[in-house]
PDB file of C-alpha atoms and ligand atoms in Angstrom:
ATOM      1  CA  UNK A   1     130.402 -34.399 121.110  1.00 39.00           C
ATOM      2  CA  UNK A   2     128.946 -31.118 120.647  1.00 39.00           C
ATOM      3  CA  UNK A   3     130.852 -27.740 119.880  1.00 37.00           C
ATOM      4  CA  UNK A   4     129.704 -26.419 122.830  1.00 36.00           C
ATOM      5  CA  UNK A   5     131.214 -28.630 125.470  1.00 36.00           C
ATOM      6  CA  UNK A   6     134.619 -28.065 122.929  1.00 37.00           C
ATOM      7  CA  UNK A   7     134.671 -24.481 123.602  1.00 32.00           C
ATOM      8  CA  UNK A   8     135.354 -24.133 126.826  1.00 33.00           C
ATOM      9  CA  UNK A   9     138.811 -26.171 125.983  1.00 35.00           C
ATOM     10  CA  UNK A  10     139.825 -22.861 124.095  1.00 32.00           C
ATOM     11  CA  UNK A  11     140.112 -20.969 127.045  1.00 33.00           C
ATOM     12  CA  UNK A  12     143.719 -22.079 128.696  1.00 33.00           C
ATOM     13  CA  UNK A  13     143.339 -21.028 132.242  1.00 32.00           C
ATOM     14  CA  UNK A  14     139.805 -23.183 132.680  1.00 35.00           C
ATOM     15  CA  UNK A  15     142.110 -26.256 133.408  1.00 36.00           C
ATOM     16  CA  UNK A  16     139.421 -27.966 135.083  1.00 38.00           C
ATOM     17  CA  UNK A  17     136.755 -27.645 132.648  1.00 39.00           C
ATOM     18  CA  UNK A  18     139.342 -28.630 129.699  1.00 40.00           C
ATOM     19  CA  UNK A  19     139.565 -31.911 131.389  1.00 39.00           C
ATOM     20  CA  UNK A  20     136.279 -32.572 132.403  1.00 41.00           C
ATOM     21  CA  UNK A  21     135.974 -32.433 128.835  1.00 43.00           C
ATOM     22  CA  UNK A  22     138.943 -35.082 128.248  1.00 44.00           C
ATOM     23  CA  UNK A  23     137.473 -37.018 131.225  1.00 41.00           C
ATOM     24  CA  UNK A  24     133.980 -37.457 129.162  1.00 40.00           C
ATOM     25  CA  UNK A  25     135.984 -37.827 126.193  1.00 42.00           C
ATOM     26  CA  UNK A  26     137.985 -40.680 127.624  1.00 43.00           C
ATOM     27  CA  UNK A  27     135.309 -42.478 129.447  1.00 34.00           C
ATOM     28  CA  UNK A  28     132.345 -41.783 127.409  1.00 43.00           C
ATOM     29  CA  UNK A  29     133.359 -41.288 123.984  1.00 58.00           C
ATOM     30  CA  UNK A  30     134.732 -43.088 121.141  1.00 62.00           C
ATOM     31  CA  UNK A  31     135.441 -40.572 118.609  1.00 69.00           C
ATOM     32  CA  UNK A  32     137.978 -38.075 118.950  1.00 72.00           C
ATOM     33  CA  UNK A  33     136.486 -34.528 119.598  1.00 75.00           C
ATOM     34  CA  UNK A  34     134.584 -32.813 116.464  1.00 74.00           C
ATOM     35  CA  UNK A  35     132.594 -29.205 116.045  1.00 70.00           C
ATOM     36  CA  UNK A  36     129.778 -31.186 113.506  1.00 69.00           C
ATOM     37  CA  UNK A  37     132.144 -33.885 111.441  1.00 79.00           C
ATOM     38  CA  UNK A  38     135.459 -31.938 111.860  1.00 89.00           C
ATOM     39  CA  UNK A  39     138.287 -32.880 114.179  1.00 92.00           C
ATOM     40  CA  UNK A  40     139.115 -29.877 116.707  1.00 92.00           C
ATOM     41  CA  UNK A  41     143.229 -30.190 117.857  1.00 94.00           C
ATOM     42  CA  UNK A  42     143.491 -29.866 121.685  1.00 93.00           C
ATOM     43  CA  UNK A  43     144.513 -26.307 122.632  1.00 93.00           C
ATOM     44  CA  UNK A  44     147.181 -26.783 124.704  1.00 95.00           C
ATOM     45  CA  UNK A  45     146.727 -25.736 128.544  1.00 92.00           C
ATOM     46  CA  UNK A  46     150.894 -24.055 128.910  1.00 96.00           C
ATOM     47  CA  UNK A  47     153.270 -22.891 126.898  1.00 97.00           C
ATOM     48  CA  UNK A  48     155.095 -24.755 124.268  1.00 97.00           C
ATOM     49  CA  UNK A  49     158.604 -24.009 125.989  1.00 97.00           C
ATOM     50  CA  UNK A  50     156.990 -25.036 129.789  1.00 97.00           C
ATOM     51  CA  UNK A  51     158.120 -28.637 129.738  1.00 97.00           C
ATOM     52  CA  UNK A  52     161.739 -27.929 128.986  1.00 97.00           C
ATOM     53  CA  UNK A  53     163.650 -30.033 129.207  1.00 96.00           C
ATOM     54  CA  UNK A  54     161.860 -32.792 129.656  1.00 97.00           C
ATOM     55  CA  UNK A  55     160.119 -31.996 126.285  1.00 98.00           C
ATOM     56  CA  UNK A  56     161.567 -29.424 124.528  1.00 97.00           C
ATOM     57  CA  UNK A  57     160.075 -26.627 122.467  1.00 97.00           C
ATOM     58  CA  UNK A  58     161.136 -28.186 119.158  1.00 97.00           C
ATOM     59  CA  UNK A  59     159.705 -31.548 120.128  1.00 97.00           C
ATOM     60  CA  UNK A  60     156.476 -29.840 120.676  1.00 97.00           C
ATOM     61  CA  UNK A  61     156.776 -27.484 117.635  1.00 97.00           C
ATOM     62  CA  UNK A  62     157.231 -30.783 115.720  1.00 97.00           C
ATOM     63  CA  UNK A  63     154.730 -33.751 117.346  1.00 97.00           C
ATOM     64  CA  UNK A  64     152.036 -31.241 118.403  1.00 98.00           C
ATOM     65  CA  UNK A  65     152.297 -28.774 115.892  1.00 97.00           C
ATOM     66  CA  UNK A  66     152.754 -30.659 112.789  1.00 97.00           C
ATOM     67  CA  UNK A  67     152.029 -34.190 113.339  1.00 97.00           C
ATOM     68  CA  UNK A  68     149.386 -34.530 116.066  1.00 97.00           C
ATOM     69  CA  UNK A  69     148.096 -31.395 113.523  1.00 97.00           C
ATOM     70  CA  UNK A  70     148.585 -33.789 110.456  1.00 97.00           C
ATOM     71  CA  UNK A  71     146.384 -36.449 111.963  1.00 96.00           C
ATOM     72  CA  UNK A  72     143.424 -33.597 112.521  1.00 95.00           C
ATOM     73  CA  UNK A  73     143.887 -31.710 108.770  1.00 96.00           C
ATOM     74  CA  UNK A  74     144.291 -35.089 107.039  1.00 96.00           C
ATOM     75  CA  UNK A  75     140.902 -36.524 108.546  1.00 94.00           C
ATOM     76  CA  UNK A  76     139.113 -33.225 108.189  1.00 94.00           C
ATOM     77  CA  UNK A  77     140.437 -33.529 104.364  1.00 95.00           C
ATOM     78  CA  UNK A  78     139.644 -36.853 103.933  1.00 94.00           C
ATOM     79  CA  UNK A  79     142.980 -38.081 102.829  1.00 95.00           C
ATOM     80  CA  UNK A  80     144.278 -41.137 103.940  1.00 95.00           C
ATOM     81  CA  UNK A  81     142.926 -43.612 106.571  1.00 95.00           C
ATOM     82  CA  UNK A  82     139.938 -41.855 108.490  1.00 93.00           C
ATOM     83  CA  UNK A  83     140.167 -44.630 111.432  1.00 93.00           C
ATOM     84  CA  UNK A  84     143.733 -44.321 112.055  1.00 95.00           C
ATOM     85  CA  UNK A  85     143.635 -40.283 111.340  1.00 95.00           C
ATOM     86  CA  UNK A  86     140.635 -40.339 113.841  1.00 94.00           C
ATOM     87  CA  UNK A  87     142.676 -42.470 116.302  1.00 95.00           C
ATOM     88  CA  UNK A  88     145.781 -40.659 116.200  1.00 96.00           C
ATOM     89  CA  UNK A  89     143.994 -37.594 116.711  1.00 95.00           C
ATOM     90  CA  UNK A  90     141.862 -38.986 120.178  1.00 94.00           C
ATOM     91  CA  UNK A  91     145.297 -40.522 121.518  1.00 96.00           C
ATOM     92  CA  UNK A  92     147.413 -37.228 120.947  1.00 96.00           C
ATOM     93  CA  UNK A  93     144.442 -35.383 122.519  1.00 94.00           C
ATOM     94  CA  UNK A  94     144.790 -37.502 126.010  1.00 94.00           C
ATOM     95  CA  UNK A  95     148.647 -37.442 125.968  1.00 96.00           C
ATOM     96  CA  UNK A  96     149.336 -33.127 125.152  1.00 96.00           C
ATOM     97  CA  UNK A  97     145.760 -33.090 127.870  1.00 93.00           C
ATOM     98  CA  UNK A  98     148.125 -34.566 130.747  1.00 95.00           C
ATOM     99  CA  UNK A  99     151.021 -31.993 131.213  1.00 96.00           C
ATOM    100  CA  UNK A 100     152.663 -29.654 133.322  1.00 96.00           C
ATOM    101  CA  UNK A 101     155.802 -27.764 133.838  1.00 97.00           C
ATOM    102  CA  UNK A 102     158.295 -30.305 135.462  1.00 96.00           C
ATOM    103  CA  UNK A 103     159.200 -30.992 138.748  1.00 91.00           C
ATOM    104  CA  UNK A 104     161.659 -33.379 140.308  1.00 84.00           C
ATOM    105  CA  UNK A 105     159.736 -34.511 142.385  1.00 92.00           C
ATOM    106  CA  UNK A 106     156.249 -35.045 140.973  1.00 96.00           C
ATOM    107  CA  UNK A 107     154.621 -38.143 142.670  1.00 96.00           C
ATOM    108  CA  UNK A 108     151.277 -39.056 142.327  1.00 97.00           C
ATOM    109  CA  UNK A 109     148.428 -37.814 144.952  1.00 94.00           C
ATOM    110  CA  UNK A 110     145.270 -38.876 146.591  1.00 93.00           C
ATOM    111  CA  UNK A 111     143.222 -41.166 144.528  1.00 94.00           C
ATOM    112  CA  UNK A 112     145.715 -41.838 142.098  1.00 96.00           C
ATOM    113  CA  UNK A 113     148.425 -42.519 144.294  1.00 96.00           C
ATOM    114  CA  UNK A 114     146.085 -45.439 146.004  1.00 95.00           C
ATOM    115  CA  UNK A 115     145.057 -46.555 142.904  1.00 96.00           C
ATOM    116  CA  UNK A 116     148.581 -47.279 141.694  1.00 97.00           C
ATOM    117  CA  UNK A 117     149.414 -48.374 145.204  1.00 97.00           C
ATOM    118  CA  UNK A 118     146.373 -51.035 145.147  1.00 97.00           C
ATOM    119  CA  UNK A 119     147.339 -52.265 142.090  1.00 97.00           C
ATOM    120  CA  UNK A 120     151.662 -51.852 141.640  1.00 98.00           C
ATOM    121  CA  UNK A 121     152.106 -52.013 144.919  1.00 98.00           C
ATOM    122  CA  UNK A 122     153.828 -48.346 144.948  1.00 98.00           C
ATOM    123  CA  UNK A 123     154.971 -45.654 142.445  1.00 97.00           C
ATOM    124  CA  UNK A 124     158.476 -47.105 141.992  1.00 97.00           C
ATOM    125  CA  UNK A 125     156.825 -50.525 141.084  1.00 98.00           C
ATOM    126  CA  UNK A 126     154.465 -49.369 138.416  1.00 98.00           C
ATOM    127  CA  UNK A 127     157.016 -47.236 136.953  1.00 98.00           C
ATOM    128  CA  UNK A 128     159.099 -50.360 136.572  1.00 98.00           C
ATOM    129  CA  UNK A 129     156.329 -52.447 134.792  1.00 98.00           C
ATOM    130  CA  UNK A 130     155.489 -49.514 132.690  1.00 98.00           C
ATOM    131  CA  UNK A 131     158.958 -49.205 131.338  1.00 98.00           C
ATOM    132  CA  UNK A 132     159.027 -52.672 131.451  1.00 98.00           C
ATOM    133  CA  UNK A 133     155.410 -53.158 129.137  1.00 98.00           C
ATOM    134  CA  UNK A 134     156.647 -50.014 127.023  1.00 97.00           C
ATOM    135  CA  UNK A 135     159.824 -51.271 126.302  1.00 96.00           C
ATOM    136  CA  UNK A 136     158.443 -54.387 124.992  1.00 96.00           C
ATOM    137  CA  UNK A 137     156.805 -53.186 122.352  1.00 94.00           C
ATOM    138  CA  UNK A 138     157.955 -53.861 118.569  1.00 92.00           C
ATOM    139  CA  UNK A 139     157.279 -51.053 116.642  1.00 91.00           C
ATOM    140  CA  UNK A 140     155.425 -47.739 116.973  1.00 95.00           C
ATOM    141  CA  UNK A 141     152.726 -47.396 119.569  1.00 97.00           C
ATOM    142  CA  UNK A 142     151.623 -46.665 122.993  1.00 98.00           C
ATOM    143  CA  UNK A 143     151.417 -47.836 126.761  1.00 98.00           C
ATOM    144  CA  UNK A 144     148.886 -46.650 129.263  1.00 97.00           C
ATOM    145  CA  UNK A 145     147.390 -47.138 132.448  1.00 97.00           C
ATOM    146  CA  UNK A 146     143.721 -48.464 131.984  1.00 95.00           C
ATOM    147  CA  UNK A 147     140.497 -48.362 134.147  1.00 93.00           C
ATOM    148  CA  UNK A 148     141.301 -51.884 135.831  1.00 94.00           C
ATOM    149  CA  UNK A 149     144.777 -50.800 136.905  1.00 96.00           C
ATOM    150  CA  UNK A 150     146.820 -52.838 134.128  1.00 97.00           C
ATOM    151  CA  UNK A 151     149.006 -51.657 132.022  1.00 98.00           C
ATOM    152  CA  UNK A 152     148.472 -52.098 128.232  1.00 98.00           C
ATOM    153  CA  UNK A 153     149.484 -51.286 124.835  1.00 98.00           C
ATOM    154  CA  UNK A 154     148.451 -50.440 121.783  1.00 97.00           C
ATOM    155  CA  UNK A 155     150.097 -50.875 118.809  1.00 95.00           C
ATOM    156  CA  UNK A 156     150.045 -48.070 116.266  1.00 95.00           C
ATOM    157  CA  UNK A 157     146.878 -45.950 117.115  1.00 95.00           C
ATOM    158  CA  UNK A 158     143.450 -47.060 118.433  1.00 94.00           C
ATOM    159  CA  UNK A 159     141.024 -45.482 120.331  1.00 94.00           C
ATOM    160  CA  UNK A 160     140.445 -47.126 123.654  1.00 94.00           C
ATOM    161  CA  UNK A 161     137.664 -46.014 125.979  1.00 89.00           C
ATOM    162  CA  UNK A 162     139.726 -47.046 129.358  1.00 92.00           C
ATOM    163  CA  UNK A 163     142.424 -44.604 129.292  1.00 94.00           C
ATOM    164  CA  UNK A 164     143.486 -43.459 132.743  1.00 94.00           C
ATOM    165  CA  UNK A 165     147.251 -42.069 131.766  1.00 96.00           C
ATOM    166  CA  UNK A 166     148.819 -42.179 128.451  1.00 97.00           C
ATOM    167  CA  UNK A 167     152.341 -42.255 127.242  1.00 98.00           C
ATOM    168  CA  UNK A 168     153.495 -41.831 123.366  1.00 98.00           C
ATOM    169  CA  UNK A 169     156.102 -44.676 122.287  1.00 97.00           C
ATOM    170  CA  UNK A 170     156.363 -43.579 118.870  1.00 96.00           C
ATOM    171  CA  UNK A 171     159.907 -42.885 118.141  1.00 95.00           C
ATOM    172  CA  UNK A 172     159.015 -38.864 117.109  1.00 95.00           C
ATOM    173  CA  UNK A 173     157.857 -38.349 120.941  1.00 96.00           C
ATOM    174  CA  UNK A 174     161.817 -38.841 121.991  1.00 95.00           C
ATOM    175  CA  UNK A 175     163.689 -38.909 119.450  1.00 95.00           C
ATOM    176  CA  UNK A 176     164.773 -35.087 119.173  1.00 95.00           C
ATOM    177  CA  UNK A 177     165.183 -34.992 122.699  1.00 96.00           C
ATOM    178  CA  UNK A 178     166.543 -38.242 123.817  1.00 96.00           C
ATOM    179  CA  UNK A 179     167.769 -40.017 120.765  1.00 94.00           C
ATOM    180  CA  UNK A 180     167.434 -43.563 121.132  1.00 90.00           C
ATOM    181  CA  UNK A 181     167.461 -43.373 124.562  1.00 95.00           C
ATOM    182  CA  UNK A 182     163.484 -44.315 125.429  1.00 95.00           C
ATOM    183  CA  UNK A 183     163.905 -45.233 128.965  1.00 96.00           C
ATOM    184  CA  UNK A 184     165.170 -41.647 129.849  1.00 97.00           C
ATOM    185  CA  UNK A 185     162.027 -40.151 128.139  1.00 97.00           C
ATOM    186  CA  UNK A 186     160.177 -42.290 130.268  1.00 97.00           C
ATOM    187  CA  UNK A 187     161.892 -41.856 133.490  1.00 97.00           C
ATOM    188  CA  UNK A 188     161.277 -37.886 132.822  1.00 96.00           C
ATOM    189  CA  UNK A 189     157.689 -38.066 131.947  1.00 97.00           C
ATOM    190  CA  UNK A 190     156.993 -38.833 135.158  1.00 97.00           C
ATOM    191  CA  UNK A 191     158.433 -35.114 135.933  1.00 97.00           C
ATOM    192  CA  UNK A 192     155.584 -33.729 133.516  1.00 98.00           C
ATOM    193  CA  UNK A 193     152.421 -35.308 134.361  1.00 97.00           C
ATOM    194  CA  UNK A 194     150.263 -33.572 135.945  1.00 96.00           C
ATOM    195  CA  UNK A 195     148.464 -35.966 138.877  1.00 95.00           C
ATOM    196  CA  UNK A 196     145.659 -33.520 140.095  1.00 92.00           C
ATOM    197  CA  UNK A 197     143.969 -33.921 135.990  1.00 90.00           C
ATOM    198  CA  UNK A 198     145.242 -37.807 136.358  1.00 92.00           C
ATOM    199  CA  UNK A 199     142.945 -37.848 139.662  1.00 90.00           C
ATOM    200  CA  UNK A 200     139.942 -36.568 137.927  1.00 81.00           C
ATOM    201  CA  UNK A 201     139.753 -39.635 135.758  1.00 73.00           C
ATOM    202  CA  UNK A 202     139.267 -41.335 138.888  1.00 76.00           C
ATOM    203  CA  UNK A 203     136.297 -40.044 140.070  1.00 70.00           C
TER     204      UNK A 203
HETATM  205 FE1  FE2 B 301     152.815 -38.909 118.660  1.00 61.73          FE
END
């Protein structure tokens, strides 16, 4: 990925092109976005305070601003585990890429809506089997929706090319806001995401 399709991400009212970016990155890369061999952070597209209170300003201070961040510096430093810096950098990319200022009710649309309808049978069912998948797994990772409507898991962090919709189950993505209580962050994510950039993966 060249530092000219990157640019365009810097600008945070050219929504579409940021994820036409995030769309090629998802579907056609396997690296997480670099200007020549450094990793660029995602600029985000609102305001740190804009999900409140789904995801609070703190939350975002902290897992955007310092760890998502950590993963980026440490790579571009060369300490620690390139592969897993690289991966945690591509995954927290995709998930801070998906939001919006919350809504109650936020539903998915158009393409997405069918999609999840074709394959969960309806919104209420595939949230069920995503908090269902999610809260099965042991450990640190995260649960997504994939290209072939499934949803899967990955354990830690590694880059996957089939990423249609990505949720963070590392403890630090709810823990300030929810405690232990996962299944509420969950159940509010859905108030965040923001179904018209979901749609684009579609296409
Ligand atoms: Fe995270």
């Amino acid at each position: 990925m060249c530092l000219i399709k990157i640019v365009p991400l810097f600008n945070p009212i050219n929504i579409s092109m940021k994820y036409n970016f995030i769309k090629d990155f998802i579907i056609n890369e396997t690296k997480a976005p670099k200007a020549e061999d450094k990793l660029i952070q995602l600029k985000l597209s609102y305001a740190r305070g804009d999900l409140d209170p789904v995801m609070s300003e703190d939350t975002i201070n902290y897992h955007y601003g310092k760890l998502y961040k950590a993963y980026v510096d440490r790579f571009n430093s060369g300490e620690g585990d390139s592969t897993f810096n690289e991966a945690g950098a591509y995954l927290h990319h995709i998930y801070f890429g998906q939001f919006k200022s919350p809504s109650s009710n936020n539903k998915p649309v158009g393409e997405i809506l069918d999609f999840i309808n074709q394959h969960h049978n309806n919104f209420d069912e595939f949230k069920n089997s995503f908090e269902e998948i999610a809260m099965g797994i042991q450990g640190s990772g995260w649960v997504y929706l994939a290209r072939n409507g499934q949803i899967k898991t990955i354990k830690n962090h590694a880059i996957r090319s089939d990423i249609i919709l990505l949720v963070d189950w590392w403890e630090h993505a709810w823990a300030l806001d929810y405690q232990a209580d996962k299944k509420k962050y969950l159940n509010n994510i859905w108030k965040i995401i923001d179904w018209s950039l979901i749609n684009n993966q579609l296409t």
